[in-house]
Every structure is written in structure tokens, then in C-alpha cells.
Amino acid sequence: MSYPQPDADLYAINGYSFFRLNTTLTTDGDIYQSAQGTHAFALGPDSDISRVAIGYFDKQVDRYMDQFMLTADRPFLGSIAAQNDAQYAPSNVPGRVLFWPDELYNPTWRPTDWDTAEVRVDFVAPVIDIIQYFSPVPVNNGQRNNKAYHYDRLPFSNTIEFYYLVIPFYGRRYASIKFGNQIPGVNISGLDVYGLNYRPTSNPTGAPEDSGRLMETVPSSGVINSGSFYATVIKASTYGMFDALAIRIIPGVPTLSVASKISLDIITSDREDG
Amino acid sequence: MSVVAFDLLEAASLSATNLGPLWVADTMKTKMIAFAAALYSEFPESAKNNAPIANWLAVIGAFAPTIQDFVQDTQGLTTAGVNTIATFESSCDYVYRICKFAYYYTLITSDQKDAILAAYNAQFT
């Protein structure tokens, strides 16, 4: 997000029963605050981030900061007072509530076949969506919405040998990926799906590194013919869990452009049955 | 072997590289405390835009004294070694995040960014 962040005070003053921080991450070092106390925290329905660390003032712990992890599995129900007249030790920062993503996001990731001229990588930046409730409310459902991505055009050019689309997959357990080749008379060489786990040690210069786990190759037998659709499903019980999915498309022909009729539909879910 | 960072993005990516030897040498706790202490005065509450960095310093300052010694935990209830790998990972994570955030954050001055990098290199390399 662009800082300064929205002020939770204004939501309380204006009679809202909650403060919602719903924004794309600038970096995985983003940290947010609220000077308002709360009756509950929950991940919002649109959050890509599945784990958010919450730090709050607690007079009974050393240096007065306690933490818990807010996840997509359940909300945190319980009153927390933001104690702005007290201070964390030894920093003397006022005892406001702090929250930050506990997961990593690294748009400098580059695949092992990286080549500046022939490979393009597009990232869908993850959204962090947190709701802080100001009054007692029943919060029964901490589940996130399914996310749907639909692209009718992809940024191909005649120099692109490999195209990567990287989408958030934090805590997700299911993805449906459908690729359509509607280019008359042109076959597409293939599509691969990789699972990525970002690391703090990622190379900031964008040098190639771990391409992640190859989970699916579509089609396994050859090209995606003109007029064909290919679909695949990724499940956590089969492949494990990842921070992101990197979908690699291999055009295989030099004549594609952004106008080429290719469609890509992706749905991700927290539930393995979609 | 530690590596001097030339900017905050590099400092972030080198957090595990540079903290690892300090962990093994049992100096990581002292260095983390000193890293935060060196920066409190650089990010006073009086300037609203300092808040995100000050918040990270509050987290690091509160956490750092809990860092455990490197000693291997083979007894289950030893006071020194319990959770040593967890506190190392948290140390790397916090240093990574404050450096990376500061690199991209545009509402603090270049002098303030330089101060973070200087504190990093002074304590961790």
C-alpha cells in the first residue's frame, strides 16, 4: 500500500463497527498499526496473505509486547486494549496494536531459465485484508473467499520464449487452472505449473534461482492445439503448500502478440474440493 | 563469514548469512539489542512517517532479549537452548523485514535509511 496507512481512529470516530485494512502489499516488510482497541480480529474475505502476526500491549509480559498469529483458519475473539498512553520497552513506542504479514513476497524472484530478452514474469501482488472489530460481534467464519483470475490476453511478443504468471497461493489448498488456445491455426507448445516458496535469502538483483516444484505439465503429451482447452487441478494433499503458483506458458511460435487469443482462468481456494 | 551490505535490499537478503555466525558465537542477542538501540532516536514519535520503522524497532526491541543461546537442546527443558533455532529464524525474519521495508519506504529520509544500514553493518558484519 502507499503509506501513510488508513487511520483506524477515523473509522471509530465515524461510527463504523470495524476497521478494515485491505490493500496490496508493497513489500513483505510492510507493518501496520491501530491505536484503537478491538473485540476481535479476523482475516478479511479477500486476503491472499493467510498468516498475519499481531503484536499488542500486555502489561504482564516482558517488555509489554505479546503476539499471536491470525490465520485463515479462525478469527481471534477477545478484547485487546490499545494502550497508547503506555509504551513498549525498551523502544518507548506507544502501545498501539501492530500487525504485519508473516509470509514472504518476493517479486524479484526469477526462474532458472531467466533471460531478460526472452522471458517475462508478471506478478499478481498479494492482498492483505484484516478486519478489526470495535464492538462485540459474533465472528463465526474466518474463511477466505475463493480467488478467481481471468485473462483474455497475455503480454506475449515475438521475443518471448517463456512467459510466467505468478499468483498468490498462501495457505491455499486447491487451484483450478484452465488454458485456452483460440488462435486460429497456431498450436501452443505447453504450460507448466510450479509451486514457489519464497525465501528471505532471495537474490535481490533478480538473478535466477530455484524454480520451485514442477507440479503439472499440460499437456503431458505434446502441444496445445488451436481451438483446444486444457485444464488441470492442483491440490495440497498431492503437492504440498506454497506461497505462490508460477504458471509457465511456452508459446513455441514467434508470431504471438498481446492480441493473440489466449485465455487463462485460475481459481484458488482454501478448500480442497474447491 | 559475514558480508557487508551496500544497500538495505542487500542487507535484507543477507540477514541469515550475517546473523548465522553471530548465532553460533552466542553474540546475536547482544547485537540485535544494540541494532535496535542504535536506531530508536532516529525514528522519534514526533514524526508520523517514522511510525512503520519505529513499529519494527518496537518488535525487535521487545523480542531481542528472548534470543536463546546456540547450545543444542537435547534435554527438552534446558533453559539455554530451548527454541534456539526458532529465535534465530525470528531474528533473521525481523531484520529482513525492517531492511526490506526501509529500502522501499519513501517517507523517511536518505539519512535515516543510511542510519539503518550503518547500524546493520556495525552490528551484523
Short mmCIF file of C-alpha atoms in Angstrom, two decimals:
data_model
loop_
_atom_site.label_atom_id
_atom_site.label_comp_id
_atom_site.label_asym_id
_atom_site.label_seq_id
_atom_site.Cartn_x
_atom_site.Cartn_y
_atom_site.Cartn_z
CA MET A 1 0.00 0.00 0.00
CA SER A 2 1.05 3.58 -0.18
CA TYR A 3 1.85 4.98 3.23
CA PRO A 4 0.72 6.60 5.42
CA GLN A 5 -1.80 3.88 6.03
CA PRO A 6 -5.52 4.48 6.72
CA ASP A 7 -6.17 5.69 10.27
CA ALA A 8 -8.27 3.31 12.38
CA ASP A 9 -9.26 6.24 14.62
CA LEU A 10 -11.39 7.75 11.88
CA TYR A 11 -13.41 4.57 11.48
CA ALA A 12 -14.12 4.51 15.21
CA ILE A 13 -14.98 8.22 15.34
CA ASN A 14 -17.30 7.93 12.36
CA GLY A 15 -19.31 5.11 13.86
CA TYR A 16 -18.03 2.13 11.94
CA SER A 17 -18.06 -1.08 13.93
CA PHE A 18 -14.82 -2.17 12.36
CA PHE A 19 -11.59 -1.04 10.76
CA ARG A 20 -10.64 -2.89 7.63
CA LEU A 21 -7.17 -2.75 6.14
CA ASN A 22 -7.49 -4.11 2.63
CA THR A 23 -4.51 -3.40 0.43
CA THR A 24 -1.89 -4.95 -1.79
CA LEU A 25 1.46 -5.42 -0.16
CA THR A 26 4.23 -3.04 -1.09
CA THR A 27 6.79 -5.39 0.36
CA ASP A 28 6.80 -8.26 2.80
CA GLY A 29 8.27 -5.81 5.29
CA ASP A 30 5.02 -3.85 5.48
CA ILE A 31 3.82 -3.24 9.02
CA TYR A 32 0.58 -1.58 10.08
CA GLN A 33 -0.86 -0.17 13.26
CA SER A 34 -4.07 0.69 15.02
CA ALA A 35 -4.45 2.98 18.01
CA GLN A 36 -7.89 1.51 18.64
CA GLY A 37 -8.70 -1.37 20.94
CA THR A 38 -10.52 -4.33 19.48
CA HIS A 39 -13.05 -7.01 20.29
CA ALA A 40 -11.95 -9.35 17.55
CA PHE A 41 -9.56 -9.73 14.66
CA ALA A 42 -10.26 -11.71 11.53
CA LEU A 43 -8.72 -12.09 8.13
CA GLY A 44 -10.92 -10.37 5.61
CA PRO A 45 -12.53 -12.33 2.80
CA ASP A 46 -10.16 -11.01 0.14
CA SER A 47 -6.87 -11.69 1.87
CA ASP A 48 -4.19 -13.54 -0.07
CA ILE A 49 -1.98 -13.46 3.00
CA SER A 50 -3.03 -16.34 5.23
CA ARG A 51 -0.94 -15.60 8.33
CA VAL A 52 -0.81 -12.19 9.99
CA ALA A 53 1.23 -11.57 13.13
CA ILE A 54 -0.43 -9.32 15.71
CA GLY A 55 1.57 -7.55 18.38
CA TYR A 56 -0.27 -5.90 21.27
CA PHE A 57 0.38 -4.31 24.63
CA ASP A 58 0.28 -6.66 27.60
CA LYS A 59 1.49 -5.33 30.91
CA GLN A 60 2.16 -8.80 32.24
CA VAL A 61 4.76 -9.88 29.71
CA ASP A 62 8.35 -8.78 29.47
CA ARG A 63 8.77 -5.53 27.58
CA TYR A 64 4.97 -5.45 27.30
CA MET A 65 4.59 -6.90 23.83
CA ASP A 66 2.70 -10.10 23.28
CA GLN A 67 1.93 -11.66 19.93
CA PHE A 68 -0.44 -14.07 18.30
CA MET A 69 -0.84 -15.35 14.78
CA LEU A 70 -4.06 -14.61 12.97
CA THR A 71 -4.76 -17.22 10.33
CA ALA A 72 -7.37 -18.04 7.75
CA ASP A 73 -8.50 -20.95 9.88
CA ARG A 74 -10.17 -18.97 12.63
CA PRO A 75 -10.71 -15.41 13.84
CA PHE A 76 -9.25 -14.18 17.12
CA LEU A 77 -12.05 -13.39 19.54
CA GLY A 78 -11.13 -11.37 22.60
CA SER A 79 -10.84 -7.79 23.68
CA ILE A 80 -7.48 -6.13 23.25
CA ALA A 81 -6.94 -2.62 24.52
CA ALA A 82 -4.61 -0.42 22.55
CA GLN A 83 -2.76 1.37 25.36
CA ASN A 84 -1.50 4.46 23.66
CA ASP A 85 -0.58 6.11 26.94
CA ALA A 86 1.73 3.21 27.80
CA GLN A 87 4.86 2.24 25.91
CA TYR A 88 6.58 -0.87 24.72
CA ALA A 89 10.02 -1.37 26.21
CA PRO A 90 12.73 -0.53 25.52
CA SER A 91 11.67 1.35 22.37
CA ASN A 92 9.16 3.66 24.10
CA VAL A 93 6.82 3.23 21.16
CA PRO A 94 3.20 3.71 22.31
CA GLY A 95 1.30 0.52 22.98
CA ARG A 96 -0.76 0.51 19.81
CA VAL A 97 -1.76 -2.72 18.10
CA LEU A 98 0.69 -3.76 15.37
CA PHE A 99 0.15 -6.20 12.54
CA TRP A 100 2.29 -7.47 9.73
CA PRO A 101 2.25 -10.34 7.21
CA ASP A 102 4.04 -13.44 8.45
CA GLU A 103 4.58 -14.66 4.90
CA LEU A 104 7.07 -13.60 2.29
CA TYR A 105 6.55 -11.93 -1.05
CA ASN A 106 9.41 -11.52 -3.43
CA PRO A 107 8.72 -10.06 -6.87
CA THR A 108 12.44 -10.19 -7.62
CA TRP A 109 12.13 -13.95 -7.94
CA ARG A 110 13.33 -15.15 -11.32
CA PRO A 111 13.20 -18.68 -12.74
CA THR A 112 16.24 -20.72 -13.65
CA ASP A 113 15.53 -20.19 -17.35
CA TRP A 114 15.54 -16.44 -16.84
CA ASP A 115 16.67 -14.35 -19.76
CA THR A 116 15.94 -10.64 -19.84
CA ALA A 117 15.11 -10.63 -23.52
CA GLU A 118 13.22 -13.88 -23.84
CA VAL A 119 11.48 -14.47 -20.52
CA ARG A 120 8.79 -12.33 -18.96
CA VAL A 121 7.49 -12.68 -15.41
CA ASP A 122 4.30 -10.95 -14.22
CA PHE A 123 3.37 -10.97 -10.54
CA VAL A 124 -0.08 -10.56 -9.08
CA ALA A 125 0.73 -8.71 -5.85
CA PRO A 126 -0.80 -10.30 -2.74
CA VAL A 127 -3.58 -8.57 -0.85
CA ILE A 128 -3.61 -8.32 2.91
CA ASP A 129 -7.12 -7.96 4.28
CA ILE A 130 -7.57 -7.62 8.04
CA ILE A 131 -10.69 -6.66 9.93
CA GLN A 132 -10.52 -5.21 13.42
CA TYR A 133 -13.89 -5.19 15.19
CA PHE A 134 -14.65 -2.34 17.60
CA SER A 135 -17.67 -3.90 19.25
CA PRO A 136 -18.60 -7.42 20.27
CA VAL A 137 -19.78 -9.28 17.23
CA PRO A 138 -20.24 -12.96 16.50
CA VAL A 139 -17.47 -13.94 14.14
CA ASN A 140 -18.18 -17.46 13.12
CA ASN A 141 -16.43 -17.70 9.82
CA GLY A 142 -12.81 -16.87 9.20
CA GLN A 143 -12.70 -18.44 5.79
CA ARG A 144 -11.41 -16.56 2.82
CA ASN A 145 -13.20 -16.24 -0.47
CA ASN A 146 -12.06 -18.22 -3.44
CA LYS A 147 -9.97 -16.06 -5.75
CA ALA A 148 -10.61 -16.04 -9.47
CA TYR A 149 -8.20 -14.76 -12.10
CA HIS A 150 -9.26 -14.39 -15.70
CA TYR A 151 -7.01 -13.20 -18.52
CA ASP A 152 -8.18 -12.90 -22.09
CA ARG A 153 -4.89 -11.56 -23.34
CA LEU A 154 -1.36 -12.25 -22.20
CA PRO A 155 1.57 -9.93 -22.89
CA PHE A 156 3.28 -12.05 -25.49
CA SER A 157 5.64 -10.67 -28.05
CA ASN A 158 7.66 -12.33 -30.77
CA THR A 159 10.70 -12.37 -28.48
CA ILE A 160 9.06 -14.15 -25.55
CA GLU A 161 10.24 -17.72 -25.23
CA PHE A 162 8.76 -18.35 -21.79
CA TYR A 163 6.03 -16.41 -20.05
CA TYR A 164 5.45 -16.71 -16.29
CA LEU A 165 2.40 -15.56 -14.38
CA VAL A 166 2.90 -15.70 -10.59
CA ILE A 167 -0.19 -15.64 -8.40
CA PRO A 168 -0.51 -15.71 -4.59
CA PHE A 169 -1.22 -19.14 -3.08
CA TYR A 170 -0.56 -18.60 0.64
CA GLY A 171 -2.43 -21.18 2.67
CA ARG A 172 -4.46 -22.27 -0.33
CA ARG A 173 -5.18 -25.94 -0.84
CA TYR A 174 -6.66 -26.02 -4.32
CA ALA A 175 -6.21 -24.42 -7.71
CA SER A 176 -8.09 -24.97 -10.92
CA ILE A 177 -6.16 -23.83 -13.98
CA LYS A 178 -7.71 -23.73 -17.43
CA PHE A 179 -5.85 -22.61 -20.51
CA GLY A 180 -7.48 -21.96 -23.86
CA ASN A 181 -5.76 -21.61 -27.20
CA GLN A 182 -8.12 -19.82 -29.54
CA ILE A 183 -5.54 -18.71 -32.07
CA PRO A 184 -6.57 -19.94 -35.48
CA GLY A 185 -4.09 -22.37 -36.94
CA VAL A 186 -1.44 -21.94 -34.23
CA ASN A 187 -0.51 -24.57 -31.65
CA ILE A 188 1.00 -23.64 -28.25
CA SER A 189 3.96 -25.65 -27.02
CA GLY A 190 2.79 -26.14 -23.45
CA LEU A 191 2.08 -24.97 -19.94
CA ASP A 192 3.77 -25.87 -16.66
CA VAL A 193 2.71 -25.13 -13.10
CA TYR A 194 5.34 -24.60 -10.41
CA GLY A 195 4.90 -24.15 -6.67
CA LEU A 196 7.09 -21.43 -5.15
CA ASN A 197 8.17 -20.91 -1.57
CA TYR A 198 9.82 -17.53 -1.20
CA ARG A 199 12.90 -17.20 0.97
CA PRO A 200 14.40 -14.17 2.73
CA THR A 201 17.66 -15.02 1.06
CA SER A 202 16.24 -14.45 -2.38
CA ASN A 203 18.62 -12.67 -4.66
CA PRO A 204 17.64 -9.00 -4.76
CA THR A 205 19.29 -8.48 -8.11
CA GLY A 206 16.80 -10.72 -9.81
CA ALA A 207 19.34 -13.40 -10.66
CA PRO A 208 17.79 -16.76 -11.49
CA GLU A 209 17.16 -19.15 -8.66
CA ASP A 210 15.06 -22.08 -7.59
CA SER A 211 12.18 -22.51 -9.98
CA GLY A 212 10.13 -24.27 -7.37
CA ARG A 213 8.42 -27.60 -7.63
CA LEU A 214 7.10 -28.62 -11.02
CA MET A 215 3.63 -29.93 -10.32
CA GLU A 216 1.85 -30.20 -13.61
CA THR A 217 2.74 -30.12 -17.27
CA VAL A 218 -0.15 -29.58 -19.64
CA PRO A 219 -0.43 -31.36 -21.87
CA SER A 220 1.94 -34.10 -20.86
CA SER A 221 1.98 -35.48 -24.37
CA GLY A 222 2.59 -32.50 -26.60
CA VAL A 223 1.24 -29.18 -27.85
CA ILE A 224 -1.98 -27.38 -27.01
CA ASN A 225 -3.74 -27.39 -30.35
CA SER A 226 -5.53 -24.44 -31.83
CA GLY A 227 -9.09 -24.39 -30.57
CA SER A 228 -8.29 -26.57 -27.56
CA PHE A 229 -8.66 -26.06 -23.85
CA TYR A 230 -6.56 -27.80 -21.26
CA ALA A 231 -7.31 -27.88 -17.59
CA THR A 232 -5.53 -29.12 -14.50
CA VAL A 233 -6.12 -29.15 -10.76
CA ILE A 234 -3.55 -28.60 -8.02
CA LYS A 235 -4.29 -30.00 -4.55
CA ALA A 236 -2.27 -29.52 -1.40
CA SER A 237 -2.72 -33.14 -0.38
CA THR A 238 -0.86 -34.13 -3.53
CA TYR A 239 1.77 -31.43 -3.89
CA GLY A 240 2.10 -29.61 -0.56
CA MET A 241 1.54 -25.94 0.15
CA PHE A 242 3.22 -22.96 -1.47
CA ASP A 243 3.46 -19.19 -1.28
CA ALA A 244 2.73 -18.77 -4.95
CA LEU A 245 1.98 -20.61 -8.16
CA ALA A 246 4.12 -19.82 -11.17
CA ILE A 247 2.38 -20.74 -14.39
CA ARG A 248 4.81 -21.02 -17.27
CA ILE A 249 3.47 -20.78 -20.79
CA ILE A 250 5.70 -21.79 -23.67
CA PRO A 251 4.37 -20.13 -26.82
CA GLY A 252 6.68 -22.08 -29.10
CA VAL A 253 5.90 -19.86 -32.04
CA PRO A 254 7.42 -16.47 -32.84
CA THR A 255 4.31 -14.77 -34.13
CA LEU A 256 2.33 -14.26 -30.93
CA SER A 257 1.45 -10.82 -29.65
CA VAL A 258 -0.66 -9.34 -26.90
CA ALA A 259 -3.55 -9.55 -29.33
CA SER A 260 -3.29 -13.31 -29.60
CA LYS A 261 -6.43 -15.06 -28.40
CA ILE A 262 -5.29 -16.98 -25.38
CA SER A 263 -7.35 -17.32 -22.23
CA LEU A 264 -6.20 -18.29 -18.77
CA ASP A 265 -8.66 -18.93 -15.95
CA ILE A 266 -7.48 -19.73 -12.45
CA ILE A 267 -9.48 -20.30 -9.29
CA THR A 268 -7.78 -20.79 -5.93
CA SER A 269 -9.46 -21.96 -2.76
CA ASP A 270 -8.77 -22.81 0.86
CA ARG A 271 -10.81 -25.96 0.44
CA GLU A 272 -9.53 -28.96 -1.45
CA ASP A 273 -12.90 -29.58 -3.00
CA GLY A 274 -12.75 -26.06 -4.44
CA MET B 1 31.52 -15.38 7.09
CA SER B 2 29.69 -12.07 7.23
CA VAL B 3 29.16 -9.84 4.22
CA VAL B 4 28.95 -6.05 4.32
CA ALA B 5 25.72 -4.87 2.72
CA PHE B 6 25.83 -2.00 0.25
CA ASP B 7 22.16 -1.17 0.46
CA LEU B 8 19.17 -2.14 2.54
CA LEU B 9 17.81 -4.60 0.00
CA GLU B 10 21.07 -6.48 0.05
CA ALA B 11 21.11 -6.22 3.83
CA ALA B 12 17.68 -7.87 3.91
CA SER B 13 18.72 -10.75 1.69
CA LEU B 14 21.87 -11.28 3.73
CA SER B 15 20.11 -11.43 7.08
CA ALA B 16 20.58 -15.18 7.57
CA THR B 17 24.10 -15.08 6.14
CA ASN B 18 25.17 -12.41 8.59
CA LEU B 19 23.24 -13.48 11.65
CA GLY B 20 24.25 -17.13 11.38
CA PRO B 21 27.82 -16.70 12.63
CA LEU B 22 26.58 -14.44 15.45
CA TRP B 23 24.11 -17.11 16.49
CA VAL B 24 26.84 -19.73 16.62
CA ALA B 25 29.11 -17.36 18.56
CA ASP B 26 26.32 -16.53 21.02
CA THR B 27 26.58 -12.82 20.29
CA MET B 28 23.36 -12.49 18.30
CA LYS B 29 21.26 -11.37 21.25
CA THR B 30 23.67 -8.58 22.15
CA LYS B 31 23.93 -7.48 18.53
CA MET B 32 20.20 -7.45 17.98
CA ILE B 33 19.63 -5.39 21.10
CA ALA B 34 22.34 -2.97 20.00
CA PHE B 35 20.95 -2.76 16.46
CA ALA B 36 17.56 -1.61 17.70
CA ALA B 37 19.02 0.64 20.39
CA ALA B 38 21.12 2.45 17.82
CA LEU B 39 18.01 3.45 15.90
CA TYR B 40 15.40 4.45 18.48
CA SER B 41 16.45 8.08 18.43
CA GLU B 42 16.49 8.16 14.63
CA PHE B 43 12.75 7.49 14.43
CA PRO B 44 11.00 9.63 17.04
CA GLU B 45 7.24 9.52 17.51
CA SER B 46 7.01 13.21 16.72
CA ALA B 47 7.24 12.45 13.01
CA LYS B 48 4.21 10.44 11.88
CA ASN B 49 6.01 8.93 8.91
CA ASN B 50 8.52 7.31 11.21
CA ALA B 51 5.83 5.03 12.61
CA PRO B 52 6.39 1.89 10.49
CA ILE B 53 10.11 1.81 11.22
CA ALA B 54 9.50 2.66 14.88
CA ASN B 55 7.00 -0.18 14.98
CA TRP B 56 9.57 -2.63 13.66
CA LEU B 57 12.04 -1.37 16.23
CA ALA B 58 9.44 -1.92 18.94
CA VAL B 59 9.01 -5.51 17.77
CA ILE B 60 12.75 -6.15 17.57
CA GLY B 61 13.45 -4.40 20.87
CA ALA B 62 10.84 -6.45 22.69
CA PHE B 63 11.93 -9.68 21.05
CA ALA B 64 15.73 -9.46 21.14
CA PRO B 65 16.24 -10.21 24.87
CA THR B 66 14.41 -13.52 24.37
CA ILE B 67 17.01 -14.80 21.88
CA GLN B 68 18.35 -18.15 23.05
CA ASP B 69 21.92 -19.35 23.15
CA PHE B 70 23.24 -21.58 20.40
CA VAL B 71 23.66 -24.54 22.71
CA GLN B 72 21.93 -27.64 21.41
CA ASP B 73 18.74 -28.56 23.17
CA THR B 74 18.97 -32.24 23.95
CA GLN B 75 17.31 -32.26 27.34
CA GLY B 76 13.96 -30.75 26.50
CA LEU B 77 13.86 -28.44 29.46
CA THR B 78 17.27 -26.80 29.42
CA THR B 79 16.94 -23.11 29.94
CA ALA B 80 19.56 -22.06 27.44
CA GLY B 81 18.87 -23.99 24.31
CA VAL B 82 15.11 -24.26 24.13
CA ASN B 83 13.85 -22.75 20.93
CA THR B 84 17.28 -21.63 19.82
CA ILE B 85 16.54 -22.30 16.15
CA ALA B 86 13.17 -20.56 16.45
CA THR B 87 14.68 -17.38 17.89
CA PHE B 88 17.35 -17.44 15.18
CA GLU B 89 14.71 -17.66 12.48
CA SER B 90 12.70 -14.85 14.05
CA SER B 91 15.82 -12.70 14.26
CA CYS B 92 16.54 -13.21 10.57
CA ASP B 93 12.91 -12.57 9.72
CA TYR B 94 12.68 -9.29 11.62
CA VAL B 95 15.97 -7.96 10.28
CA TYR B 96 14.95 -8.97 6.77
CA ARG B 97 11.62 -7.22 7.05
CA ILE B 98 12.79 -3.94 8.55
CA CYS B 99 15.59 -3.64 5.99
CA LYS B 100 13.40 -4.51 3.06
CA PHE B 101 10.65 -2.19 4.17
CA ALA B 102 13.09 0.66 4.72
CA TYR B 103 14.59 0.13 1.28
CA TYR B 104 11.26 0.71 -0.45
CA TYR B 105 9.69 3.14 2.02
CA THR B 106 9.72 6.67 0.62
CA LEU B 107 8.55 8.68 3.63
CA ILE B 108 11.79 8.65 5.57
CA THR B 109 14.95 10.49 4.65
CA SER B 110 18.01 9.05 2.99
CA ASP B 111 19.91 9.88 6.19
CA GLN B 112 17.51 7.70 8.13
CA LYS B 113 17.97 4.87 5.62
CA ASP B 114 21.72 5.30 5.89
CA ALA B 115 21.44 5.07 9.67
CA ILE B 116 19.67 1.71 9.42
CA LEU B 117 22.27 0.38 7.01
CA ALA B 118 25.08 1.69 9.21
CA ALA B 119 23.59 0.06 12.30
CA TYR B 120 23.17 -3.18 10.36
CA ASN B 121 26.75 -3.26 9.15
CA ALA B 122 28.08 -2.17 12.54
CA GLN B 123 26.33 -4.93 14.42
CA PHE B 124 25.97 -7.78 11.98
CA THR B 125 29.08 -7.71 9.79
#
